[in-house]
Structures are given as C-alpha cells and as structure tokens.
Amino acid sequence: MSATIRIDNLNHWFNRSEPPVLQDIFVAVQAGQSLALVGESGCGKSTLLNMIAGMIRPTVGTIHIGQNRVLGPRPEWNIMFQHAALYPWLNVVDNVALGLEFAGVGKARRTTAMDMLDRVGLLDKARSRPRDLSGGQQQRVALARSLVMSPSVLLLDEPFSALDTFTRTDLQDEVLGIVAEQGISLVQVTHDLDEAIIMGDRIGVMERSPGRIHALVDNQMNGPRRPGMRGFAEMRDELLAAFGRARRNPSTPVRSTPTDPIELEPEYS
Ligand SMILES: Nc1ncnc2c1ncn2[C@@H]1O[C@H](COP(=O)(O)OP(=O)(O)OP(=O)(O)O)[C@@H](O)[C@H]1O
Ligand SMILES: [Mg+2]
C-alpha cells in the first residue's frame, strides 16, 4: 500500500514574534518513493516530519497523504525516532504487537509480530525485555513495531544516528528492502549526507531561520547505493555545495509539485 505525500504552502510559527520555523514549503513525494531531508540543527526537520505524521498542525498550508488531508495521526502513517521508546515492562514481541492490539487485531497479532521480528533478525529475542537488548537491537524492535502496522508512509527521524556503522548499514538495508517490497513512501531526516544518498531517491537540503527547502536534488544512482560506488562522491559534493549555499545565501525556496494531479477529499476541518 503506498501513498503520495504532498505538502503545499506550509508555513509554521511556534512564536509569532520570531521568524517562521518553516516557510514556503512545497514538496511532493511520489507513492513508494523516498525523500531524505538534511540541514543544520534547528532548521525544522523534525517539526516538518512531525507535521507529516499529524502530530503538529501547521500554522498555514496543507499536507495530504494520498487523498486524505493530514489533520491528526493515523496508524498507517508511522513515525520512528532516534530513541526506540519501547515499553520496558513488555517483552519484545508484545512491544511489536501493541499497535495491532490497539487496532483491534485478535490472536493473529502475535504471529504477525513474530514474522516481523524474524524479518529484522530478532526472533530469538522475542521474550526478552527491551533493557536486555543493545541499542541497535532496540531500534530493530522499533522498526518491527512500525512495519507491523503495514504503513503507507514511514517517517524516520534520525533513527540510526546512535548506531555503529555496521549496524546502521544493516538497518538501512532492511528498511530499504521492506519499503521497496511494500511500496511504502519514506521520508527520512538525517544529519549524515552518506545516509541521505543511500536512503533518498530525492534529497532536500534545508536552510534555517526561516526553515526552507533550499535545494531538491534527484538521486541519479539506483539502489542499493553504497559509498564508493560510481557517482556517490559527486553526489556528496553536490550536496555539500548546496549545504554551503544554504548557510551563506538563503534563496528563494524550491517548489516541487507532483507530476500527477491528486484528487483531494473535501476539507473537513
Ligand atoms: N514545541 C516547540 N515549541 C517551540 N519551539 C520549538 C518547538 N519544537 C521545535 N521548536 C524550535 O523550532 C526550531 C526547529 O526545531 P526542529 O526540532 O524541527 O529542528 P531540527 O532541524 O529537527 O534540529 P535537529 O537537527 O537538532 O534535530 C528550533 O529552533 C526549535 O527550538
Ligand atoms: Mg530534529
């Protein structure tokens, strides 16, 4: 199940006496595609991601996922954070199955959760408590918990940043594999340009204060993308240059609209 994400004319203020935290954001992510967002600390990446997840309402502008305007969270729009935030009193499989339980799934939820744990290589930890797992394993559980809900949209806020290179590479591969298989639309925030190139079919470079999309770069490399591959270093240079420009001379923000018109639901707010 996949869905287009479309952000139109989004502007946001937390404090009206300050510049907008986000300004003039127009971005579309085609169904089943991925967008990586990079930018200086404080440029509004997490705020934008939380808005796509329906957890913060923008002051101005709209976000649509498929035909639905985002007005609050939904189980099929899944967000994953830097820290796994598992329930310490539940074992691993129950943590993974919890969302399904809330969604009213009966006994089948355990089997589904075990299947997903198998997929992320943690079947043998199903009965463990989160505290007995390494950081990387906890993030795998969080990933399983996200994916078990069969999301149409997966939003990742630097979930791999605390992990060692090997664990991070494994998890990137796992996410990309599952996302491709299930046609999930992905938006990933990262500080790491290599990660952006690996994960993003498109890469948005943001500038700060106000937070805007300074450049949107189409990733010409087809997956699986690896540092050292032909084109990777050039891509990194291009992003670094855009990053530098975003810091020095903030410019007219980029507008990117989807190629296909989307039929929208009437607004109900
Ligand atoms: N709930 C809030 N109330 C007021 N200001 C906020 C709130 N959340 C974020 N901000 C401010 O909005 C700006 C953008 O924050 P955000 O967390 O989106 O940045 P970020 O790009 O994710 O940064 P980082 O890379 O450090 O995670 C910051 O100046 C931050 O202080
Ligand atoms: Mg952030």
PDB file of C-alpha atoms and ligand atoms in Angstrom:
ATOM      1  CA  MET A   1       0.000   0.000   0.000  1.00  0.00           C
ATOM      2  CA  SER A   2       1.566   3.284  -0.994  1.00  0.00           C
ATOM      3  CA  ALA A   3       0.529   6.902  -0.989  1.00  0.00           C
ATOM      4  CA  THR A   4       1.750  10.204  -2.348  1.00  0.00           C
ATOM      5  CA  ILE A   5       2.742  12.807   0.224  1.00  0.00           C
ATOM      6  CA  ARG A   6       2.085  16.382  -0.781  1.00  0.00           C
ATOM      7  CA  ILE A   7       2.985  19.460   1.202  1.00  0.00           C
ATOM      8  CA  ASP A   8       1.581  22.754  -0.051  1.00  0.00           C
ATOM      9  CA  ASN A   9       2.427  26.260   1.052  1.00  0.00           C
ATOM     10  CA  LEU A  10       3.384  25.161   4.542  1.00  0.00           C
ATOM     11  CA  ASN A  11       4.432  27.879   6.985  1.00  0.00           C
ATOM     12  CA  HIS A  12       4.766  27.473  10.710  1.00  0.00           C
ATOM     13  CA  TRP A  13       5.433  29.634  13.715  1.00  0.00           C
ATOM     14  CA  PHE A  14       5.890  28.404  17.249  1.00  0.00           C
ATOM     15  CA  ASN A  15       6.324  32.008  18.299  1.00  0.00           C
ATOM     16  CA  ARG A  16       4.850  34.805  16.205  1.00  0.00           C
ATOM     17  CA  SER A  17       7.483  37.317  17.302  1.00  0.00           C
ATOM     18  CA  GLU A  18      10.216  35.175  15.706  1.00  0.00           C
ATOM     19  CA  PRO A  19      10.835  34.218  12.078  1.00  0.00           C
ATOM     20  CA  PRO A  20       8.791  31.214  10.960  1.00  0.00           C
ATOM     21  CA  VAL A  21      10.281  27.854  11.877  1.00  0.00           C
ATOM     22  CA  LEU A  22       9.165  26.625   8.438  1.00  0.00           C
ATOM     23  CA  GLN A  23       8.470  28.831   5.444  1.00  0.00           C
ATOM     24  CA  ASP A  24       7.028  28.255   1.976  1.00  0.00           C
ATOM     25  CA  ILE A  25       7.452  24.502   1.921  1.00  0.00           C
ATOM     26  CA  PHE A  26       6.163  22.834  -1.227  1.00  0.00           C
ATOM     27  CA  VAL A  27       7.268  19.238  -1.585  1.00  0.00           C
ATOM     28  CA  ALA A  28       5.817  16.083  -3.052  1.00  0.00           C
ATOM     29  CA  VAL A  29       6.949  12.524  -2.526  1.00  0.00           C
ATOM     30  CA  GLN A  30       5.533  10.133  -5.088  1.00  0.00           C
ATOM     31  CA  ALA A  31       3.995   6.907  -3.832  1.00  0.00           C
ATOM     32  CA  GLY A  32       6.677   4.373  -2.995  1.00  0.00           C
ATOM     33  CA  GLN A  33       9.476   6.922  -3.325  1.00  0.00           C
ATOM     34  CA  SER A  34      11.789   8.239  -0.650  1.00  0.00           C
ATOM     35  CA  LEU A  35      12.832  11.720   0.377  1.00  0.00           C
ATOM     36  CA  ALA A  36      15.817  12.376   2.626  1.00  0.00           C
ATOM     37  CA  LEU A  37      15.946  15.700   4.462  1.00  0.00           C
ATOM     38  CA  VAL A  38      19.252  17.180   5.562  1.00  0.00           C
ATOM     39  CA  GLY A  39      20.004  20.522   7.123  1.00  0.00           C
ATOM     40  CA  GLU A  40      21.608  22.289  10.041  1.00  0.00           C
ATOM     41  CA  SER A  41      20.421  21.608  13.536  1.00  0.00           C
ATOM     42  CA  GLY A  42      17.319  23.646  14.277  1.00  0.00           C
ATOM     43  CA  CYS A  43      16.259  24.151  10.645  1.00  0.00           C
ATOM     44  CA  GLY A  44      12.902  22.468  11.264  1.00  0.00           C
ATOM     45  CA  LYS A  45      13.412  18.903  10.010  1.00  0.00           C
ATOM     46  CA  SER A  46      11.776  17.214  12.980  1.00  0.00           C
ATOM     47  CA  THR A  47       8.979  19.759  13.019  1.00  0.00           C
ATOM     48  CA  LEU A  48       8.214  19.028   9.373  1.00  0.00           C
ATOM     49  CA  LEU A  49       8.323  15.277   9.947  1.00  0.00           C
ATOM     50  CA  ASN A  50       6.004  15.560  12.946  1.00  0.00           C
ATOM     51  CA  MET A  51       3.629  17.571  10.797  1.00  0.00           C
ATOM     52  CA  ILE A  52       3.545  14.860   8.129  1.00  0.00           C
ATOM     53  CA  ALA A  53       2.763  12.399  10.929  1.00  0.00           C
ATOM     54  CA  GLY A  54      -0.150  14.596  12.014  1.00  0.00           C
ATOM     55  CA  MET A  55       1.334  15.372  15.413  1.00  0.00           C
ATOM     56  CA  ILE A  56       1.708  19.122  14.856  1.00  0.00           C
ATOM     57  CA  ARG A  57      -0.711  21.211  12.800  1.00  0.00           C
ATOM     58  CA  PRO A  58       0.988  23.773  10.539  1.00  0.00           C
ATOM     59  CA  THR A  59       0.008  27.396  11.095  1.00  0.00           C
ATOM     60  CA  VAL A  60      -0.544  27.783   7.340  1.00  0.00           C
ATOM     61  CA  GLY A  61      -0.714  25.286   4.495  1.00  0.00           C
ATOM     62  CA  THR A  62      -1.754  21.703   3.985  1.00  0.00           C
ATOM     63  CA  ILE A  63      -0.332  18.214   3.902  1.00  0.00           C
ATOM     64  CA  HIS A  64      -2.074  15.428   2.019  1.00  0.00           C
ATOM     65  CA  ILE A  65      -1.250  11.757   2.127  1.00  0.00           C
ATOM     66  CA  GLY A  66      -2.983  10.089  -0.777  1.00  0.00           C
ATOM     67  CA  GLN A  67      -6.420  11.644  -0.843  1.00  0.00           C
ATOM     68  CA  ASN A  68      -6.501  12.474   2.840  1.00  0.00           C
ATOM     69  CA  ARG A  69      -5.626  15.771   4.371  1.00  0.00           C
ATOM     70  CA  VAL A  70      -3.435  15.254   7.413  1.00  0.00           C
ATOM     71  CA  LEU A  71      -5.352  16.532  10.427  1.00  0.00           C
ATOM     72  CA  GLY A  72      -4.063  14.122  13.062  1.00  0.00           C
ATOM     73  CA  PRO A  73      -2.073  10.905  13.402  1.00  0.00           C
ATOM     74  CA  ARG A  74      -3.196   7.647  11.798  1.00  0.00           C
ATOM     75  CA  PRO A  75      -1.734   4.178  12.314  1.00  0.00           C
ATOM     76  CA  GLU A  76      -0.824   3.907   8.624  1.00  0.00           C
ATOM     77  CA  TRP A  77       1.395   6.998   8.863  1.00  0.00           C
ATOM     78  CA  ASN A  78       4.199   5.777  11.014  1.00  0.00           C
ATOM     79  CA  ILE A  79       6.974   7.782  12.625  1.00  0.00           C
ATOM     80  CA  MET A  80      10.151   6.392  14.179  1.00  0.00           C
ATOM     81  CA  PHE A  81      12.501   8.427  16.352  1.00  0.00           C
ATOM     82  CA  GLN A  82      16.154   8.432  17.333  1.00  0.00           C
ATOM     83  CA  HIS A  83      15.344   6.547  20.519  1.00  0.00           C
ATOM     84  CA  ALA A  84      13.306   3.395  20.336  1.00  0.00           C
ATOM     85  CA  ALA A  85      10.912   4.327  23.189  1.00  0.00           C
ATOM     86  CA  LEU A  86       9.871   0.757  23.897  1.00  0.00           C
ATOM     87  CA  TYR A  87       7.701  -0.129  26.876  1.00  0.00           C
ATOM     88  CA  PRO A  88      10.147  -1.551  29.434  1.00  0.00           C
ATOM     89  CA  TRP A  89       7.556  -3.720  31.165  1.00  0.00           C
ATOM     90  CA  LEU A  90       6.547  -5.512  27.951  1.00  0.00           C
ATOM     91  CA  ASN A  91       8.703  -8.123  26.287  1.00  0.00           C
ATOM     92  CA  VAL A  92       9.887  -7.614  22.722  1.00  0.00           C
ATOM     93  CA  VAL A  93       7.075  -9.418  20.917  1.00  0.00           C
ATOM     94  CA  ASP A  94       4.411  -7.644  22.985  1.00  0.00           C
ATOM     95  CA  ASN A  95       6.034  -4.288  22.203  1.00  0.00           C
ATOM     96  CA  VAL A  96       5.844  -5.108  18.499  1.00  0.00           C
ATOM     97  CA  ALA A  97       2.255  -6.371  18.737  1.00  0.00           C
ATOM     98  CA  LEU A  98       0.919  -3.458  20.793  1.00  0.00           C
ATOM     99  CA  GLY A  99      -0.142  -1.304  17.841  1.00  0.00           C
ATOM    100  CA  LEU A 100      -2.016  -4.238  16.367  1.00  0.00           C
ATOM    101  CA  GLU A 101      -3.758  -4.765  19.685  1.00  0.00           C
ATOM    102  CA  PHE A 102      -4.855  -1.106  19.701  1.00  0.00           C
ATOM    103  CA  ALA A 103      -6.046  -1.589  16.134  1.00  0.00           C
ATOM    104  CA  GLY A 104      -8.257  -4.447  17.326  1.00  0.00           C
ATOM    105  CA  VAL A 105      -6.318  -7.298  15.753  1.00  0.00           C
ATOM    106  CA  GLY A 106      -7.022 -10.525  17.631  1.00  0.00           C
ATOM    107  CA  LYS A 107      -4.797 -13.529  18.206  1.00  0.00           C
ATOM    108  CA  ALA A 108      -3.187 -13.210  14.780  1.00  0.00           C
ATOM    109  CA  ARG A 109      -1.249 -10.204  16.062  1.00  0.00           C
ATOM    110  CA  ARG A 110       1.288 -12.409  17.812  1.00  0.00           C
ATOM    111  CA  THR A 111       2.051 -14.389  14.673  1.00  0.00           C
ATOM    112  CA  THR A 112       2.318 -11.183  12.658  1.00  0.00           C
ATOM    113  CA  ALA A 113       4.648  -9.681  15.260  1.00  0.00           C
ATOM    114  CA  MET A 114       6.813 -12.828  15.297  1.00  0.00           C
ATOM    115  CA  ASP A 115       7.011 -12.786  11.482  1.00  0.00           C
ATOM    116  CA  MET A 116       8.229  -9.189  11.564  1.00  0.00           C
ATOM    117  CA  LEU A 117      10.753  -9.975  14.320  1.00  0.00           C
ATOM    118  CA  ASP A 118      12.044 -12.773  12.121  1.00  0.00           C
ATOM    119  CA  ARG A 119      12.341 -10.268   9.294  1.00  0.00           C
ATOM    120  CA  VAL A 120      14.519  -7.926  11.362  1.00  0.00           C
ATOM    121  CA  GLY A 121      16.586 -10.824  12.715  1.00  0.00           C
ATOM    122  CA  LEU A 122      15.347 -10.806  16.298  1.00  0.00           C
ATOM    123  CA  LEU A 123      13.204 -13.898  16.604  1.00  0.00           C
ATOM    124  CA  ASP A 124      15.443 -15.234  19.369  1.00  0.00           C
ATOM    125  CA  LYS A 125      14.825 -12.082  21.434  1.00  0.00           C
ATOM    126  CA  ALA A 126      11.031 -12.249  21.322  1.00  0.00           C
ATOM    127  CA  ARG A 127      10.720 -12.975  25.040  1.00  0.00           C
ATOM    128  CA  SER A 128      13.448 -10.584  26.186  1.00  0.00           C
ATOM    129  CA  ARG A 129      12.820  -7.267  27.867  1.00  0.00           C
ATOM    130  CA  PRO A 130      13.965  -4.165  25.985  1.00  0.00           C
ATOM    131  CA  ARG A 131      16.608  -3.398  28.650  1.00  0.00           C
ATOM    132  CA  ASP A 132      18.400  -6.644  27.786  1.00  0.00           C
ATOM    133  CA  LEU A 133      18.873  -5.568  24.163  1.00  0.00           C
ATOM    134  CA  SER A 134      21.618  -3.456  22.607  1.00  0.00           C
ATOM    135  CA  GLY A 135      20.776  -0.034  21.149  1.00  0.00           C
ATOM    136  CA  GLY A 136      20.780  -1.458  17.630  1.00  0.00           C
ATOM    137  CA  GLN A 137      18.518  -4.331  18.635  1.00  0.00           C
ATOM    138  CA  GLN A 138      16.117  -1.915  20.312  1.00  0.00           C
ATOM    139  CA  GLN A 139      15.947   0.107  17.100  1.00  0.00           C
ATOM    140  CA  ARG A 140      15.198  -3.113  15.209  1.00  0.00           C
ATOM    141  CA  VAL A 141      12.304  -3.761  17.583  1.00  0.00           C
ATOM    142  CA  ALA A 142      11.063  -0.208  16.973  1.00  0.00           C
ATOM    143  CA  LEU A 143      11.362  -0.826  13.239  1.00  0.00           C
ATOM    144  CA  ALA A 144       9.398  -4.070  13.542  1.00  0.00           C
ATOM    145  CA  ARG A 145       6.785  -2.224  15.609  1.00  0.00           C
ATOM    146  CA  SER A 146       6.459   0.370  12.838  1.00  0.00           C
ATOM    147  CA  LEU A 147       6.358  -2.077   9.955  1.00  0.00           C
ATOM    148  CA  VAL A 148       3.935  -4.494  11.534  1.00  0.00           C
ATOM    149  CA  MET A 149       1.240  -1.845  11.065  1.00  0.00           C
ATOM    150  CA  SER A 150       1.657  -2.084   7.263  1.00  0.00           C
ATOM    151  CA  PRO A 151       2.159   1.665   6.977  1.00  0.00           C
ATOM    152  CA  SER A 152       1.672   3.500   3.696  1.00  0.00           C
ATOM    153  CA  VAL A 153       4.094   6.142   4.935  1.00  0.00           C
ATOM    154  CA  LEU A 154       7.179   5.687   7.081  1.00  0.00           C
ATOM    155  CA  LEU A 155       8.785   8.748   8.658  1.00  0.00           C
ATOM    156  CA  LEU A 156      12.242   8.301  10.144  1.00  0.00           C
ATOM    157  CA  ASP A 157      13.773  10.950  12.405  1.00  0.00           C
ATOM    158  CA  GLU A 158      17.449  10.008  12.617  1.00  0.00           C
ATOM    159  CA  PRO A 159      16.685   6.535  13.933  1.00  0.00           C
ATOM    160  CA  PHE A 160      20.150   5.198  13.121  1.00  0.00           C
ATOM    161  CA  SER A 161      22.285   8.088  14.324  1.00  0.00           C
ATOM    162  CA  ALA A 162      23.305   6.473  17.622  1.00  0.00           C
ATOM    163  CA  LEU A 163      24.348   3.189  15.997  1.00  0.00           C
ATOM    164  CA  ASP A 164      27.721   1.918  14.845  1.00  0.00           C
ATOM    165  CA  THR A 165      28.424   1.889  11.107  1.00  0.00           C
ATOM    166  CA  PHE A 166      27.784  -1.841  10.617  1.00  0.00           C
ATOM    167  CA  THR A 167      24.507  -1.897  12.496  1.00  0.00           C
ATOM    168  CA  ARG A 168      23.429   1.258  10.724  1.00  0.00           C
ATOM    169  CA  THR A 169      24.212  -0.178   7.293  1.00  0.00           C
ATOM    170  CA  ASP A 170      22.267  -3.355   8.119  1.00  0.00           C
ATOM    171  CA  LEU A 171      19.262  -1.382   9.273  1.00  0.00           C
ATOM    172  CA  GLN A 172      19.368   0.926   6.256  1.00  0.00           C
ATOM    173  CA  ASP A 173      19.333  -2.159   4.017  1.00  0.00           C
ATOM    174  CA  GLU A 174      16.474  -3.686   5.953  1.00  0.00           C
ATOM    175  CA  VAL A 175      14.388  -0.525   5.772  1.00  0.00           C
ATOM    176  CA  LEU A 176      15.050  -0.072   2.067  1.00  0.00           C
ATOM    177  CA  GLY A 177      14.227  -3.729   1.360  1.00  0.00           C
ATOM    178  CA  ILE A 178      10.925  -3.675   3.226  1.00  0.00           C
ATOM    179  CA  VAL A 179       9.948  -0.239   1.920  1.00  0.00           C
ATOM    180  CA  ALA A 180      10.553  -1.364  -1.677  1.00  0.00           C
ATOM    181  CA  GLU A 181       8.716  -4.633  -1.153  1.00  0.00           C
ATOM    182  CA  GLN A 182       5.658  -2.987   0.401  1.00  0.00           C
ATOM    183  CA  GLY A 183       5.700   0.194  -1.705  1.00  0.00           C
ATOM    184  CA  ILE A 184       5.926   2.405   1.371  1.00  0.00           C
ATOM    185  CA  SER A 185       6.611   6.129   0.876  1.00  0.00           C
ATOM    186  CA  LEU A 186       9.555   7.150   3.027  1.00  0.00           C
ATOM    187  CA  VAL A 187      10.729  10.446   4.465  1.00  0.00           C
ATOM    188  CA  GLN A 188      13.961  10.273   6.412  1.00  0.00           C
ATOM    189  CA  VAL A 189      15.640  13.047   8.362  1.00  0.00           C
ATOM    190  CA  THR A 190      19.366  12.628   8.780  1.00  0.00           C
ATOM    191  CA  HIS A 191      22.495  14.585   9.651  1.00  0.00           C
ATOM    192  CA  ASP A 192      24.573  12.267   7.549  1.00  0.00           C
ATOM    193  CA  LEU A 193      24.996  13.058   3.855  1.00  0.00           C
ATOM    194  CA  ASP A 194      26.010   9.473   3.009  1.00  0.00           C
ATOM    195  CA  GLU A 195      22.869   8.213   4.680  1.00  0.00           C
ATOM    196  CA  ALA A 196      20.817  10.739   2.717  1.00  0.00           C
ATOM    197  CA  ILE A 197      22.318   9.459  -0.541  1.00  0.00           C
ATOM    198  CA  ILE A 198      21.735   5.825   0.432  1.00  0.00           C
ATOM    199  CA  MET A 199      18.159   6.332   1.611  1.00  0.00           C
ATOM    200  CA  GLY A 200      16.775   9.122  -0.575  1.00  0.00           C
ATOM    201  CA  ASP A 201      15.509   8.937  -4.147  1.00  0.00           C
ATOM    202  CA  ARG A 202      15.420  12.696  -3.678  1.00  0.00           C
ATOM    203  CA  ILE A 203      17.307  14.751  -1.175  1.00  0.00           C
ATOM    204  CA  GLY A 204      16.033  18.005   0.250  1.00  0.00           C
ATOM    205  CA  VAL A 205      18.664  20.373   1.649  1.00  0.00           C
ATOM    206  CA  MET A 206      17.128  22.756   4.166  1.00  0.00           C
ATOM    207  CA  GLU A 207      18.229  26.175   5.327  1.00  0.00           C
ATOM    208  CA  ARG A 208      17.417  27.575   8.733  1.00  0.00           C
ATOM    209  CA  SER A 209      15.711  30.550  10.265  1.00  0.00           C
ATOM    210  CA  PRO A 210      13.425  30.534   8.457  1.00  0.00           C
ATOM    211  CA  GLY A 211      13.442  26.816   7.720  1.00  0.00           C
ATOM    212  CA  ARG A 212      13.052  26.349   3.994  1.00  0.00           C
ATOM    213  CA  ILE A 213      13.883  23.781   1.369  1.00  0.00           C
ATOM    214  CA  HIS A 214      16.944  25.286  -0.257  1.00  0.00           C
ATOM    215  CA  ALA A 215      17.514  22.600  -2.874  1.00  0.00           C
ATOM    216  CA  LEU A 216      15.885  19.375  -4.000  1.00  0.00           C
ATOM    217  CA  VAL A 217      18.338  17.016  -5.647  1.00  0.00           C
ATOM    218  CA  ASP A 218      17.210  13.962  -7.594  1.00  0.00           C
ATOM    219  CA  ASN A 219      19.370  10.991  -6.764  1.00  0.00           C
ATOM    220  CA  GLN A 220      20.621   9.615 -10.077  1.00  0.00           C
ATOM    221  CA  MET A 221      22.039   6.464  -8.522  1.00  0.00           C
ATOM    222  CA  ASN A 222      19.856   3.401  -8.410  1.00  0.00           C
ATOM    223  CA  GLY A 223      19.853   1.236  -5.294  1.00  0.00           C
ATOM    224  CA  PRO A 224      21.419  -0.374  -3.490  1.00  0.00           C
ATOM    225  CA  ARG A 225      23.555   2.743  -3.167  1.00  0.00           C
ATOM    226  CA  ARG A 226      26.891   2.366  -1.436  1.00  0.00           C
ATOM    227  CA  PRO A 227      29.688   4.801  -0.629  1.00  0.00           C
ATOM    228  CA  GLY A 228      32.483   4.177  -3.108  1.00  0.00           C
ATOM    229  CA  MET A 229      30.113   3.448  -5.987  1.00  0.00           C
ATOM    230  CA  ARG A 230      30.481   5.493  -9.139  1.00  0.00           C
ATOM    231  CA  GLY A 231      28.639   8.770  -8.744  1.00  0.00           C
ATOM    232  CA  PHE A 232      28.481   8.647  -4.943  1.00  0.00           C
ATOM    233  CA  ALA A 233      31.336  11.081  -4.278  1.00  0.00           C
ATOM    234  CA  GLU A 234      29.979  13.506  -6.904  1.00  0.00           C
ATOM    235  CA  MET A 235      26.563  13.350  -5.282  1.00  0.00           C
ATOM    236  CA  ARG A 236      28.100  14.068  -1.885  1.00  0.00           C
ATOM    237  CA  ASP A 237      30.000  17.044  -3.348  1.00  0.00           C
ATOM    238  CA  GLU A 238      26.799  18.386  -4.881  1.00  0.00           C
ATOM    239  CA  LEU A 239      25.002  18.136  -1.550  1.00  0.00           C
ATOM    240  CA  LEU A 240      27.882  19.698   0.340  1.00  0.00           C
ATOM    241  CA  ALA A 241      27.855  22.608  -2.078  1.00  0.00           C
ATOM    242  CA  ALA A 242      24.094  23.033  -1.630  1.00  0.00           C
ATOM    243  CA  PHE A 243      24.588  22.821   2.131  1.00  0.00           C
ATOM    244  CA  GLY A 244      27.196  25.588   1.983  1.00  0.00           C
ATOM    245  CA  ARG A 245      24.968  27.775  -0.172  1.00  0.00           C
ATOM    246  CA  ALA A 246      22.045  27.212   2.182  1.00  0.00           C
ATOM    247  CA  ARG A 247      24.176  28.538   5.057  1.00  0.00           C
ATOM    248  CA  ARG A 248      25.642  31.501   3.187  1.00  0.00           C
ATOM    249  CA  ASN A 249      22.886  32.775   0.934  1.00  0.00           C
ATOM    250  CA  PRO A 250      19.440  31.656   1.702  1.00  0.00           C
ATOM    251  CA  SER A 251      17.476  31.841  -1.505  1.00  0.00           C
ATOM    252  CA  THR A 252      14.033  31.612  -2.937  1.00  0.00           C
ATOM    253  CA  PRO A 253      12.697  28.312  -1.692  1.00  0.00           C
ATOM    254  CA  VAL A 254      12.280  25.393  -4.051  1.00  0.00           C
ATOM    255  CA  ARG A 255       8.832  24.466  -5.211  1.00  0.00           C
ATOM    256  CA  SER A 256       8.189  20.964  -6.299  1.00  0.00           C
ATOM    257  CA  THR A 257       4.746  19.769  -7.182  1.00  0.00           C
ATOM    258  CA  PRO A 258       3.748  16.259  -8.148  1.00  0.00           C
ATOM    259  CA  THR A 259       3.538  15.331 -11.800  1.00  0.00           C
ATOM    260  CA  ASP A 260       0.146  13.687 -11.354  1.00  0.00           C
ATOM    261  CA  PRO A 261      -2.803  15.694 -10.146  1.00  0.00           C
ATOM    262  CA  ILE A 262      -4.280  14.245  -6.980  1.00  0.00           C
ATOM    263  CA  GLU A 263      -7.999  14.088  -6.295  1.00  0.00           C
ATOM    264  CA  LEU A 264      -8.444  15.543  -2.851  1.00  0.00           C
ATOM    265  CA  GLU A 265     -11.056  14.923  -0.235  1.00  0.00           C
ATOM    266  CA  PRO A 266     -13.181  17.916   0.727  1.00  0.00           C
ATOM    267  CA  GLU A 267     -11.687  19.507   3.811  1.00  0.00           C
ATOM    268  CA  TYR A 268     -13.427  18.544   6.977  1.00  0.00           C
ATOM    269  CA  SER A 269     -11.732  20.788   9.485  1.00  0.00           C
TER     270      SER A 269
HETATM  271  N1  LIG B   1       7.362  22.682  20.526  1.00  0.00           N
HETATM  272  C1  LIG B   1       8.165  23.703  20.232  1.00  0.00           C
HETATM  273  N2  LIG B   1       7.948  24.939  20.742  1.00  0.00           N
HETATM  274  C2  LIG B   1       8.723  25.980  20.411  1.00  0.00           C
HETATM  275  N3  LIG B   1       9.769  25.907  19.582  1.00  0.00           N
HETATM  276  C3  LIG B   1      10.044  24.715  19.042  1.00  0.00           C
HETATM  277  C4  LIG B   1       9.260  23.552  19.332  1.00  0.00           C
HETATM  278  N4  LIG B   1       9.766  22.494  18.632  1.00  0.00           N
HETATM  279  C5  LIG B   1      10.821  22.989  17.948  1.00  0.00           C
HETATM  280  N5  LIG B   1      10.985  24.302  18.185  1.00  0.00           N
HETATM  281  C6  LIG B   1      12.010  25.173  17.574  1.00  0.00           C
HETATM  282  O1  LIG B   1      11.864  25.081  16.164  1.00  0.00           O
HETATM  283  C7  LIG B   1      13.119  25.035  15.519  1.00  0.00           C
HETATM  284  C8  LIG B   1      13.222  23.768  14.690  1.00  0.00           C
HETATM  285  O2  LIG B   1      13.288  22.645  15.561  1.00  0.00           O
HETATM  286  P1  LIG B   1      13.401  21.156  14.998  1.00  0.00           P
HETATM  287  O3  LIG B   1      13.422  20.250  16.182  1.00  0.00           O
HETATM  288  O4  LIG B   1      12.354  20.934  13.979  1.00  0.00           O
HETATM  289  O5  LIG B   1      14.840  21.224  14.305  1.00  0.00           O
HETATM  290  P2  LIG B   1      15.698  20.057  13.642  1.00  0.00           P
HETATM  291  O6  LIG B   1      16.045  20.504  12.271  1.00  0.00           O
HETATM  292  O7  LIG B   1      14.999  18.757  13.773  1.00  0.00           O
HETATM  293  O8  LIG B   1      17.019  20.081  14.545  1.00  0.00           O
HETATM  294  P3  LIG B   1      17.996  18.885  14.972  1.00  0.00           P
HETATM  295  O9  LIG B   1      18.802  18.566  13.742  1.00  0.00           O
HETATM  296  O10 LIG B   1      18.835  19.465  16.058  1.00  0.00           O
HETATM  297  O11 LIG B   1      17.163  17.726  15.432  1.00  0.00           O
HETATM  298  C9  LIG B   1      14.165  25.139  16.625  1.00  0.00           C
HETATM  299  O12 LIG B   1      14.558  26.481  16.722  1.00  0.00           O
HETATM  300  C10 LIG B   1      13.424  24.707  17.869  1.00  0.00           C
HETATM  301  O13 LIG B   1      13.929  25.331  19.002  1.00  0.00           O
HETATM  302 MG    MG B   2      15.444  17.003  14.831  1.00  0.00          MG
END
